[in-house]
Amino acid sequence: MTFDKSFVWGAATAAYQIEGAYKDDGKGLSIWDVFCTQEGRIFQGQTGNIACDHYHHYKEDVQLMREMGLKAYRFSISWPRVLPDGTGRINEKGLDFYDKLVNELIANGIEPYVTLYHWDYPYELQKKGGWLNPDSPKWFAEYTQVIVDRLSDRVKNWFTLNEPQCFIGLGHFDTRLAPGLKLSVKELLTAAHNTLLAHGMAVSVIRQRSKQKANIGFAPQGLVSFPATVCEADIQAAKQEMFSVKKERPVNNNVWWMDPVYKGEYPEEAWKLFEKEMPVIGPDDMKLISQPLDYFAINTYGGTPVFMNESGKPELLKRYDGYPENAREWPLDFDALYWGAKFFYERYKLPILMAENGIPTCDWVHLDGKVHDTNRIDFLQRNIMSLEKAAGEGVPMHGYFVWSLLDNMEWYTGYAKRFGLIYVDYPTSKRIIKDSGLWYKQFIQGLVV
Ligand code: BG6
């Protein structure tokens, strides 16, 4: 294997998608608790009220992680479980849950990677305008401080925000995710700027208050365009496309988020396309937003083939009819991680941390009581090989996290498709490690390639 010994192998989850216990022990409501009750929002009206009931099964889940030989576990904290109103009063029982989870992980030799925000915004703060409210970065900083003060003696790896492209872009412009708003472009860009400030303030809080040296990352989607052929023109076309901004979907791209965070500036194209709608930027904002981070985290599930057309412009290659795809009808391209890692490293110069990568499939328990998800094994193998190829060409790497540890509530698509290394029988909460989980165990041990 080209990855060095310190490379981290793990799996990831998010609070709303697995915890359930949506009203237990003093938890406040999140925007997802409310969004799921609104008609037509979620596949078959499903909710995360119970989900995998991880809140009550966390010990069992940690034992399964141990059985699978995971070195690290990435999970998120439910902000309203800890601060039911979003700010102010702390719900000790909620905080205790994460305290116990962290202890359990450490006792079993699994390194915790904590995501502070994975989309379940406190409903009480949403009523005050949510990310559009100019105080929202401070609210996030307050919450971050509560978590860091409590967990940083044992937790050293942090992610601030997960996929702002989704919770801002799809949640505040194209209505698919909570809170399901359709803001004007100006408001959208202001909300986006506030989340970047929230990221920056959280970085400051962690650096100032952590009880040990912290590793901090930001986990946007890593949207990959890869060259349709390896000719230089197509490579250039793919790069141009990957780092571009589109008028129709202002924030659903890489650079809106990554350029401010890693380069301390909005992309030039942003100013050209949205001159009138750009947010008000305070004198110290960009400095706050672009404090140094320790790794370049991305969530990548695939990519888009691009070529240079005859007019010298990048163009998306139309895939042939019947192109292989997964259960969510996402096309399968196994070169995406290789090109993504190369292009991102070239531009942002930090070690790559693949914070999510996985595949939705239609799994079930077979007659022999096992879950034979061979497609997932092949998918993971190929994606890891793709990443390894980039590592072999000199791209530094920090780690790889499979999405997901458990089958779970996949936001607006509900429970229809399964991403887990572990199968969850929802009516009984029974867990079964799938063949892919057993394969991953052997892979981590170096027994299979
Ligand atoms: C990412 C999210 O978008 O991909 C996860 O960080 C999510 O929370 C995963 O579950 C799978 O994709 P989708 O389309 O279900 O969001």
Coordinates of N, CA, C and O in Angstrom, one line a residue, residues 5-141:
K5 N 1.9 4.7 7.3 CA 1.4 4.1 8.6 C 0.4 5.0 9.3 O -0.5 4.5 10.0
S6 N 0.6 6.3 9.2 CA -0.2 7.2 10.0 C -1.6 7.4 9.3 O -2.5 8.1 9.8
F7 N -1.8 6.9 8.1 CA -3.0 7.1 7.3 C -4.2 6.5 8.2 O -4.1 5.5 8.7
V8 N -5.3 7.3 8.2 CA -6.4 7.0 9.1 C -7.5 6.3 8.3 O -8.0 6.9 7.4
W9 N -7.9 5.1 8.7 CA -9.0 4.4 8.1 C -10.2 4.5 9.0 O -10.1 4.1 10.2
G10 N -11.3 5.0 8.5 CA -12.5 5.1 9.4 C -13.8 5.1 8.7 O -13.9 4.7 7.5
A11 N -14.9 5.4 9.4 CA -16.2 5.5 8.8 C -16.9 6.7 9.4 O -16.5 7.1 10.5
A12 N -17.9 7.2 8.7 CA -18.6 8.4 9.2 C -20.1 8.2 9.3 O -20.7 7.4 8.7
T13 N -20.6 9.1 10.2 CA -22.1 9.2 10.3 C -22.4 10.7 10.6 O -21.5 11.5 10.8
A14 N -23.7 11.0 10.7 CA -24.2 12.3 11.2 C -25.3 12.1 12.2 O -26.1 11.2 12.0
A15 N -25.4 13.0 13.2 CA -26.3 12.9 14.3 C -27.8 12.6 13.8 O -28.4 11.6 14.2
Y16 N -28.3 13.5 13.0 CA -29.7 13.4 12.7 C -30.0 12.1 11.9 O -31.1 11.5 12.1
Q17 N -29.0 11.6 11.2 CA -29.3 10.4 10.4 C -29.3 9.1 11.1 O -29.8 8.1 10.7
I18 N -28.7 9.1 12.3 CA -28.6 7.9 13.1 C -29.2 7.9 14.5 O -29.6 6.9 15.0
E19 N -29.1 9.0 15.2 CA -29.4 9.0 16.6 C -30.8 8.7 17.0 O -31.0 8.0 18.0
G20 N -31.8 9.2 16.3 CA -33.2 9.1 16.8 C -33.3 9.8 18.1 O -32.7 10.9 18.2
A21 N -34.2 9.3 19.0 CA -34.3 10.0 20.3 C -34.5 11.5 20.2 O -33.9 12.3 20.8
Y22 N -35.4 11.9 19.3 CA -35.5 13.3 18.9 C -36.1 14.2 19.9 O -35.9 15.4 19.8
K23 N -36.7 13.6 21.0 CA -37.2 14.4 22.0 C -36.7 14.0 23.4 O -37.2 14.5 24.4
D24 N -35.8 13.0 23.4 CA -35.4 12.4 24.7 C -34.5 13.4 25.5 O -33.7 14.1 24.9
D25 N -34.6 13.2 26.8 CA -33.6 13.8 27.7 C -33.4 15.3 27.5 O -32.3 15.8 27.6
G26 N -34.5 16.0 27.1 CA -34.4 17.5 27.1 C -33.8 18.0 25.7 O -33.5 19.2 25.7
K27 N -33.7 17.2 24.7 CA -33.2 17.7 23.4 C -34.2 18.7 22.9 O -35.4 18.5 22.9
G28 N -33.7 19.8 22.3 CA -34.5 20.8 21.5 C -34.8 20.3 20.1 O -34.1 19.3 19.7
L29 N -35.7 20.9 19.4 CA -36.0 20.5 18.1 C -34.9 21.1 17.1 O -34.4 22.2 17.3
S30 N -34.6 20.3 16.0 CA -33.8 20.9 15.0 C -34.7 21.2 13.8 O -35.8 20.7 13.7
I31 N -34.1 21.9 12.8 CA -34.9 22.2 11.6 C -35.3 20.9 10.9 O -36.3 20.9 10.2
W32 N -34.5 19.9 11.1 CA -34.9 18.6 10.4 C -36.1 17.9 11.1 O -36.9 17.3 10.4
D33 N -36.2 18.1 12.4 CA -37.3 17.5 13.1 C -38.6 18.1 12.6 O -39.6 17.5 12.4
V34 N -38.5 19.4 12.2 CA -39.7 20.2 11.8 C -39.9 19.9 10.3 O -41.0 19.6 9.8
F35 N -38.9 20.0 9.5 CA -38.9 19.8 8.0 C -39.6 18.4 7.7 O -40.4 18.3 6.8
C36 N -39.2 17.4 8.4 CA -39.7 16.1 8.1 C -41.2 16.0 8.4 O -41.9 15.0 7.9
T37 N -41.8 16.9 9.2 CA -43.3 16.8 9.4 C -44.0 17.5 8.3 O -45.2 17.5 8.2
Q38 N -43.3 18.2 7.4 CA -44.0 19.0 6.4 C -44.3 18.1 5.2 O -43.4 17.4 4.7
E39 N -45.5 18.2 4.7 CA -46.0 17.3 3.7 C -45.1 17.4 2.4 O -44.8 18.5 2.0
G40 N -44.8 16.3 1.8 CA -44.1 16.3 0.5 C -42.6 16.5 0.6 O -41.9 16.5 -0.4
R41 N -42.1 16.7 1.8 CA -40.6 17.0 1.9 C -39.8 15.8 1.7 O -38.7 15.8 1.1
I42 N -40.2 14.7 2.4 CA -39.3 13.5 2.5 C -40.0 12.3 1.9 O -41.2 12.1 2.0
F43 N -39.2 11.5 1.3 CA -39.7 10.2 0.7 C -40.7 9.5 1.7 O -40.3 9.2 2.8
Q44 N -41.9 9.3 1.3 CA -43.0 8.6 2.0 C -43.2 9.2 3.4 O -43.6 8.5 4.4
G45 N -42.9 10.4 3.6 CA -43.1 11.1 4.9 C -42.3 10.6 6.0 O -42.6 10.7 7.2
Q46 N -41.1 10.0 5.7 CA -40.3 9.4 6.7 C -39.6 10.4 7.6 O -39.4 11.6 7.1
T47 N -39.1 10.0 8.8 CA -38.5 11.0 9.7 C -37.2 10.4 10.3 O -37.1 9.1 10.3
G48 N -36.5 11.2 11.0 CA -35.3 10.7 11.8 C -35.7 10.5 13.2 O -34.8 10.4 14.1
N49 N -37.0 10.4 13.6 CA -37.4 10.4 15.0 C -36.7 9.2 15.7 O -36.4 9.3 16.9
I50 N -36.6 8.1 15.0 CA -36.0 6.9 15.7 C -34.7 6.6 14.9 O -33.7 6.3 15.6
A51 N -34.7 6.6 13.6 CA -33.6 6.3 12.8 C -32.9 5.0 13.2 O -33.6 4.0 13.3
C52 N -31.6 5.0 13.5 CA -31.0 3.7 13.9 C -31.0 3.6 15.4 O -30.4 2.7 16.0
D53 N -31.6 4.5 16.1 CA -31.7 4.5 17.6 C -30.3 4.4 18.2 O -30.1 3.8 19.2
H54 N -29.4 5.1 17.5 CA -28.0 5.0 18.0 C -27.8 5.6 19.4 O -27.0 5.3 20.1
Y55 N -28.7 6.6 19.7 CA -28.7 7.2 21.0 C -28.7 6.1 22.1 O -28.1 6.3 23.1
H56 N -29.5 5.1 21.9 CA -29.6 4.0 22.9 C -28.7 2.8 22.5 O -28.6 1.9 23.4
H57 N -28.2 2.8 21.3 CA -27.4 1.6 20.9 C -25.9 2.0 20.7 O -25.2 1.2 20.1
Y58 N -25.5 3.1 21.3 CA -24.1 3.6 20.9 C -23.0 2.6 21.4 O -22.0 2.4 20.7
K59 N -23.3 2.0 22.5 CA -22.2 1.0 23.0 C -22.1 -0.2 22.0 O -21.0 -0.6 21.7
E60 N -23.2 -0.7 21.6 CA -23.2 -1.8 20.7 C -22.5 -1.3 19.4 O -21.7 -2.1 18.8
D61 N -22.8 -0.1 18.9 CA -22.2 0.4 17.7 C -20.7 0.5 17.8 O -20.0 0.2 16.9
V62 N -20.2 1.0 18.9 CA -18.8 1.1 19.1 C -18.2 -0.3 19.1 O -17.1 -0.5 18.6
Q63 N -18.9 -1.3 19.7 CA -18.3 -2.7 19.7 C -18.2 -3.2 18.2 O -17.3 -3.8 17.9
L64 N -19.2 -2.8 17.4 CA -19.1 -3.2 16.0 C -18.0 -2.6 15.3 O -17.3 -3.2 14.5
M65 N -17.7 -1.3 15.6 CA -16.6 -0.6 15.0 C -15.3 -1.3 15.4 O -14.4 -1.5 14.6
R66 N -15.2 -1.7 16.7 CA -14.0 -2.3 17.1 C -13.9 -3.7 16.4 O -12.8 -4.0 16.0
E67 N -15.0 -4.4 16.3 CA -14.9 -5.7 15.6 C -14.4 -5.5 14.2 O -13.7 -6.4 13.6
M68 N -14.8 -4.4 13.6 CA -14.4 -4.1 12.2 C -13.0 -3.5 12.1 O -12.5 -3.2 11.0
G69 N -12.4 -3.3 13.2 CA -11.0 -2.8 13.2 C -10.9 -1.3 12.8 O -9.8 -0.9 12.4
L70 N -11.9 -0.5 12.9 CA -11.8 0.9 12.5 C -10.8 1.6 13.4 O -10.8 1.4 14.6
K71 N -10.1 2.5 12.8 CA -9.1 3.3 13.5 C -9.7 4.6 14.0 O -9.2 5.2 14.9
A72 N -10.7 5.0 13.3 CA -11.3 6.3 13.6 C -12.8 6.3 13.2 O -13.2 5.6 12.4
Y73 N -13.5 7.2 13.9 CA -14.9 7.3 13.7 C -15.3 8.8 13.6 O -15.0 9.6 14.6
R74 N -15.9 9.2 12.5 CA -16.3 10.6 12.4 C -17.8 10.6 12.7 O -18.6 9.9 12.0
F75 N -18.2 11.4 13.6 CA -19.6 11.6 13.9 C -19.9 13.1 14.2 O -19.0 13.9 14.4
S76 N -21.2 13.5 14.1 CA -21.5 14.9 14.4 C -22.3 15.0 15.7 O -22.9 14.1 16.1
I77 N -22.3 16.2 16.2 CA -23.0 16.5 17.4 C -24.3 17.3 17.0 O -24.3 18.2 16.2
S78 N -25.3 16.9 17.7 CA -26.6 17.6 17.5 C -26.6 18.8 18.3 O -26.7 18.7 19.6
W79 N -26.5 20.0 17.7 CA -26.5 21.2 18.4 C -27.7 21.4 19.4 O -27.5 21.7 20.6
P80 N -28.9 21.1 18.9 CA -30.1 21.3 19.8 C -30.2 20.3 20.9 O -30.9 20.4 21.8
R81 N -29.4 19.2 20.7 CA -29.4 18.2 21.9 C -28.6 18.8 23.0 O -28.9 18.5 24.2
V82 N -27.6 19.6 22.7 CA -26.7 20.1 23.7 C -27.3 21.5 24.2 O -27.2 21.8 25.4
L83 N -27.7 22.3 23.2 CA -28.3 23.6 23.6 C -29.7 23.6 23.0 O -29.8 24.0 21.8
P84 N -30.7 23.3 23.7 CA -32.0 23.1 23.2 C -32.5 24.4 22.5 O -33.3 24.3 21.5
D85 N -32.1 25.6 23.0 CA -32.6 26.8 22.4 C -31.5 27.3 21.4 O -31.6 28.5 20.9
G86 N -30.4 26.6 21.2 CA -29.4 27.0 20.3 C -28.3 27.8 21.0 O -27.1 27.7 20.6
T87 N -28.7 28.6 22.0 CA -27.7 29.4 22.8 C -28.2 29.3 24.3 O -29.3 28.8 24.5
G88 N -27.4 29.8 25.2 CA -27.8 29.8 26.6 C -27.8 28.5 27.3 O -26.7 27.9 27.4
R89 N -29.0 28.1 27.8 CA -29.1 26.9 28.6 C -28.5 25.7 28.1 O -28.8 25.3 26.9
I90 N -27.6 25.0 28.8 CA -27.0 23.8 28.4 C -27.8 22.6 28.9 O -28.2 22.5 30.0
N91 N -28.1 21.6 28.0 CA -28.8 20.4 28.4 C -27.7 19.3 28.8 O -27.1 18.7 27.9
E92 N -27.5 19.2 30.1 CA -26.4 18.4 30.6 C -26.5 16.9 30.1 O -25.5 16.3 29.7
K93 N -27.8 16.5 30.0 CA -27.9 15.1 29.6 C -27.5 14.9 28.1 O -27.0 13.8 27.8
G94 N -27.8 15.9 27.3 CA -27.4 15.8 25.9 C -25.9 15.8 25.8 O -25.3 15.0 25.0
L95 N -25.3 16.7 26.5 CA -23.8 16.8 26.5 C -23.2 15.5 27.0 O -22.2 15.0 26.5
D96 N -23.8 14.9 28.1 CA -23.3 13.6 28.6 C -23.3 12.5 27.6 O -22.4 11.7 27.6
F97 N -24.3 12.5 26.7 CA -24.3 11.5 25.7 C -23.0 11.5 24.9 O -22.4 10.4 24.7
Y98 N -22.6 12.7 24.4 CA -21.4 12.7 23.6 C -20.1 12.4 24.4 O -19.2 11.8 23.9
D99 N -20.2 12.8 25.7 CA -19.1 12.5 26.6 C -18.9 11.0 26.7 O -17.8 10.5 26.6
K100 N -20.0 10.3 26.9 CA -20.0 8.8 27.0 C -19.5 8.2 25.7 O -18.8 7.2 25.7
L101 N -20.0 8.7 24.6 CA -19.7 8.2 23.3 C -18.1 8.3 23.1 O -17.5 7.3 22.7
V102 N -17.6 9.5 23.4 CA -16.2 9.7 23.2 C -15.4 8.7 24.1 O -14.4 8.1 23.7
N103 N -15.8 8.6 25.4 CA -15.1 7.7 26.3 C -15.1 6.2 25.8 O -14.1 5.5 25.8
E104 N -16.3 5.8 25.3 CA -16.5 4.5 24.7 C -15.5 4.3 23.5 O -14.9 3.2 23.4
L105 N -15.4 5.3 22.7 CA -14.6 5.1 21.5 C -13.1 5.0 22.0 O -12.4 4.1 21.5
I106 N -12.7 5.9 22.8 CA -11.3 5.8 23.3 C -11.0 4.5 24.0 O -9.9 3.9 23.7
A107 N -11.9 4.1 24.8 CA -11.7 2.8 25.5 C -11.5 1.6 24.6 O -10.9 0.6 24.9
N108 N -12.0 1.8 23.4 CA -12.0 0.7 22.4 C -10.9 1.0 21.3 O -10.9 0.4 20.2
G109 N -10.1 2.0 21.5 CA -9.0 2.3 20.6 C -9.4 2.9 19.3 O -8.7 2.8 18.3
I110 N -10.5 3.7 19.3 CA -11.0 4.3 18.1 C -10.9 5.8 18.3 O -11.4 6.4 19.2
E111 N -10.2 6.5 17.3 CA -10.0 7.9 17.4 C -11.2 8.7 17.0 O -11.7 8.6 15.9
P112 N -11.8 9.6 17.9 CA -13.0 10.3 17.5 C -12.6 11.5 16.6 O -11.6 12.3 16.9
Y113 N -13.4 11.7 15.5 CA -13.3 12.9 14.7 C -14.7 13.6 14.8 O -15.7 13.0 14.3
V114 N -14.7 14.7 15.3 CA -16.0 15.3 15.6 C -16.4 16.4 14.6 O -15.6 17.4 14.4
T115 N -17.6 16.3 14.0 CA -18.1 17.3 13.1 C -19.0 18.2 14.0 O -20.0 17.7 14.6
L116 N -18.8 19.5 14.0 CA -19.6 20.3 14.9 C -21.0 20.6 14.3 O -22.0 20.7 15.0
Y117 N -21.0 20.7 13.0 CA -22.4 21.0 12.3 C -22.6 20.1 11.1 O -21.9 20.3 10.1
H118 N -23.5 19.2 11.2 CA -23.9 18.4 10.0 C -25.5 18.6 9.8 O -26.2 17.6 10.0
W119 N -25.9 19.8 9.6 CA -27.2 20.2 9.1 C -28.4 20.3 10.1 O -29.4 20.8 9.7
D120 N -28.2 19.8 11.3 CA -29.4 19.8 12.2 C -29.4 21.1 13.1 O -29.2 21.0 14.3
Y121 N -29.7 22.2 12.4 CA -29.7 23.5 13.1 C -30.8 23.6 14.1 O -31.9 23.1 13.9
P122 N -30.5 24.3 15.2 CA -31.6 24.5 16.2 C -32.8 25.2 15.7 O -32.6 26.3 15.2
Y123 N -34.0 24.7 15.9 CA -35.2 25.3 15.3 C -35.4 26.7 16.0 O -35.9 27.6 15.3
E124 N -35.1 26.8 17.2 CA -35.3 28.0 18.0 C -34.5 29.2 17.3 O -34.9 30.3 17.3
L125 N -33.3 28.8 16.8 CA -32.5 29.9 16.1 C -33.0 30.1 14.7 O -32.9 31.2 14.2
Q126 N -33.5 29.1 14.1 CA -34.1 29.3 12.8 C -35.2 30.3 12.8 O -35.4 31.1 11.9
K127 N -36.0 30.2 13.9 CA -37.1 31.2 14.0 C -36.6 32.6 14.1 O -37.3 33.6 13.9
K128 N -35.3 32.8 14.4 CA -34.7 34.1 14.5 C -33.9 34.4 13.2 O -33.1 35.3 13.2
G129 N -34.2 33.6 12.2 CA -33.5 33.9 10.9 C -32.4 33.0 10.5 O -31.9 33.1 9.4
G130 N -32.0 32.1 11.5 CA -31.0 31.1 11.1 C -29.7 31.8 10.6 O -29.2 32.8 11.1
W131 N -29.1 31.2 9.6 CA -27.9 31.6 9.0 C -27.9 33.0 8.4 O -26.9 33.6 8.1
L132 N -29.2 33.5 8.3 CA -29.3 34.9 7.7 C -29.1 36.0 8.8 O -28.8 37.1 8.5
N133 N -29.3 35.6 10.0 CA -29.1 36.5 11.1 C -27.6 36.9 11.3 O -26.8 36.0 11.4
P134 N -27.3 38.2 11.4 CA -25.9 38.5 11.5 C -25.3 38.0 12.8 O -24.0 37.9 12.9
D135 N -26.1 37.6 13.8 CA -25.5 37.0 15.0 C -25.2 35.5 14.9 O -24.6 34.9 15.8
S136 N -25.6 34.9 13.8 CA -25.5 33.5 13.7 C -24.0 33.0 13.8 O -23.8 31.9 14.5
P137 N -23.0 33.7 13.3 CA -21.7 33.2 13.6 C -21.3 33.1 15.1 O -20.7 32.2 15.6
K138 N -21.8 34.1 15.8 CA -21.6 34.1 17.3 C -22.3 33.0 18.0 O -21.8 32.4 18.9
W139 N -23.5 32.7 17.5 CA -24.2 31.6 18.1 C -23.4 30.3 18.0 O -23.3 29.5 18.9
F140 N -22.9 30.1 16.8 CA -22.1 28.9 16.5 C -20.9 28.9 17.3 O -20.5 27.8 17.8
A141 N -20.3 30.0 17.5 CA -19.0 30.1 18.4 C -19.4 29.7 19.8 O -18.6 29.0 20.5

